[in-house]
C-alpha positions as semicolon CSV with decimal commas, in nm:
position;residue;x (nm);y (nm);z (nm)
1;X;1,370;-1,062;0,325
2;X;1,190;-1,337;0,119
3;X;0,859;-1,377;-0,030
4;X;0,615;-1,654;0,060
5;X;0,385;-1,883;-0,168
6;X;0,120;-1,948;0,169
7;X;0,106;-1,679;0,423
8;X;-0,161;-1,398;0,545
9;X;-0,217;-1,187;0,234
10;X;-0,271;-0,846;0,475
11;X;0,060;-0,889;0,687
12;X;0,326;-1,143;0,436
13;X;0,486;-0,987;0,190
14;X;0,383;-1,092;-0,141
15;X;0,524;-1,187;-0,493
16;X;0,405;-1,280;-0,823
17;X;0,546;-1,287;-1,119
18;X;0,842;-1,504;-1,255
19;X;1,001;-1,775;-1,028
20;X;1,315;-2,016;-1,103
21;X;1,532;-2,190;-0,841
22;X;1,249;-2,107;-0,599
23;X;1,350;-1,726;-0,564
24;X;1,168;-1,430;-0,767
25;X;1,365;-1,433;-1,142
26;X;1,205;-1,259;-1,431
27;X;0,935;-0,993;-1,419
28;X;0,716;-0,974;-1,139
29;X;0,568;-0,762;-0,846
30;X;0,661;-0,747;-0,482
31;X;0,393;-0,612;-0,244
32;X;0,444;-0,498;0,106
33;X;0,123;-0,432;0,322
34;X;0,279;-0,319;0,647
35;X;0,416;0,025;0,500
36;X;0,225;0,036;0,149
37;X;0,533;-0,043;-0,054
38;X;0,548;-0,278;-0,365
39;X;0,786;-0,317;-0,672
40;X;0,734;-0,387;-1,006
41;X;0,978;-0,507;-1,246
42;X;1,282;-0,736;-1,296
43;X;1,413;-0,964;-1,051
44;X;1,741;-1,214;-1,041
45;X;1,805;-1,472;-0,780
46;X;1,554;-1,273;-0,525
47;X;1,621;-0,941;-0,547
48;X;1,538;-0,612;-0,754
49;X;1,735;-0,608;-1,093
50;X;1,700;-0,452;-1,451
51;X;1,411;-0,207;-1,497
52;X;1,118;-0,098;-1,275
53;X;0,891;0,095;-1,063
54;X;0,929;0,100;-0,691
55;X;0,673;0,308;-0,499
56;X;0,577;0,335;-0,119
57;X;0,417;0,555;0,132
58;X;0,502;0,854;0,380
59;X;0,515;0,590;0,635
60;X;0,766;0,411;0,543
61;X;1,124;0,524;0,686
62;X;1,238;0,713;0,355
63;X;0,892;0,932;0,342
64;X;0,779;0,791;0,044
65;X;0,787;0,914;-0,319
66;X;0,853;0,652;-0,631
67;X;1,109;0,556;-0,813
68;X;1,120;0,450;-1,191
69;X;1,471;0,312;-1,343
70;X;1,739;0,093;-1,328
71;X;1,835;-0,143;-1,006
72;X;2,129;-0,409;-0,946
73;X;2,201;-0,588;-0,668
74;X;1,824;-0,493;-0,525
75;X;1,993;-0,140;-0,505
76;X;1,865;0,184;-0,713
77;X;2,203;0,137;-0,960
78;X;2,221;0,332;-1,304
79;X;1,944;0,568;-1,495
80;X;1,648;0,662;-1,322
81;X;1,416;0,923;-1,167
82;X;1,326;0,926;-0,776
83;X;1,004;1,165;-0,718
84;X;0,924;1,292;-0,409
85;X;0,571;1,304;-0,195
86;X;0,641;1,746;-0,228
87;X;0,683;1,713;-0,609
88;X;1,072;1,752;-0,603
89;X;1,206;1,502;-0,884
90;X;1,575;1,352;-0,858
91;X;1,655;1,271;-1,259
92;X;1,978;1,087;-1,343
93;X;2,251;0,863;-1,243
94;X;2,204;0,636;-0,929
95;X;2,456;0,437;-0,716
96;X;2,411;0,188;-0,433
97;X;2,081;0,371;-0,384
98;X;2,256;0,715;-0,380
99;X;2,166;1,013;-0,626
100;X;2,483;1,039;-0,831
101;X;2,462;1,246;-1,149
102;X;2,193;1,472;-1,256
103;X;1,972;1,731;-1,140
104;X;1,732;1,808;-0,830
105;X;1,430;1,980;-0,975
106;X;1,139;2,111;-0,793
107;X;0,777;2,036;-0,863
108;X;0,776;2,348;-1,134
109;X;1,072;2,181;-1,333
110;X;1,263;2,482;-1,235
111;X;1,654;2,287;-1,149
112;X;1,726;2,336;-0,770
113;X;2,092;2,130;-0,791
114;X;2,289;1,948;-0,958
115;X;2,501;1,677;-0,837
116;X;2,814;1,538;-0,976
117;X;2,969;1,177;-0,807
118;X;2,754;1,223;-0,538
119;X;2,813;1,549;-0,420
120;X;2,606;1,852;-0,483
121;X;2,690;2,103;-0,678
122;X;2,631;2,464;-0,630
């Protein structure tokens, strides 16, 4: 973790945006070269909070896909939508980075699932 104000652009990760206390706090955006990753949106004391728009690659170890919505705690935490590299959208309640309420749709909008404290429903 961390972000760094000198550093190699093409292998650092890399933040701009709002700083205070000398961590990311505010709006801002979070790049990460190695994988194709970066975040944009809220920060407090460092790490991912409020509203915002995380995004990465298929090469990164959760295959990739975006993810627009609420975070605490640098965690996926509240309303949002997760959409997947194959289409497939998750729409709904997060928590700790787990799908918690709310529907698995594929990319047709037809509803695949729904899933109720965690647990999907048949």
């Amino acid at each position: 973790r961390g972000f760094y104000e000198e550093g190699d652009e093409d292998t650092d990760r890399k933040y701009v945006g709002e700083i205070e206390n000398g961590l990311p706090n505010g709006h801002g955006k979070y790049t990460f070269p190695q994988v194709t990753q970066n975040y944009v949106g809220g920060f407090k004391d460092g790490l991912r909070s409020g509203v915002g728009t995380y995004t990465w690659s298929d090469h990164s170890p959760n295959g990739g896909g975006k993810y627009e919505g609420e975070y605490e705690n640098n965690r996926r935490n509240g309303k949002g939508k997760r959409t997947f590299l194959n289409g497939y959208v998750q729409e709904g309640e997060f928590k700790n980075n787990e799908f918690w309420n709310g529907t698995l749709k594929d990319k047709d909008g037809n509803i695949i699932s729904n899933y109720v404290n965690g647990e999907e429903q048949d």
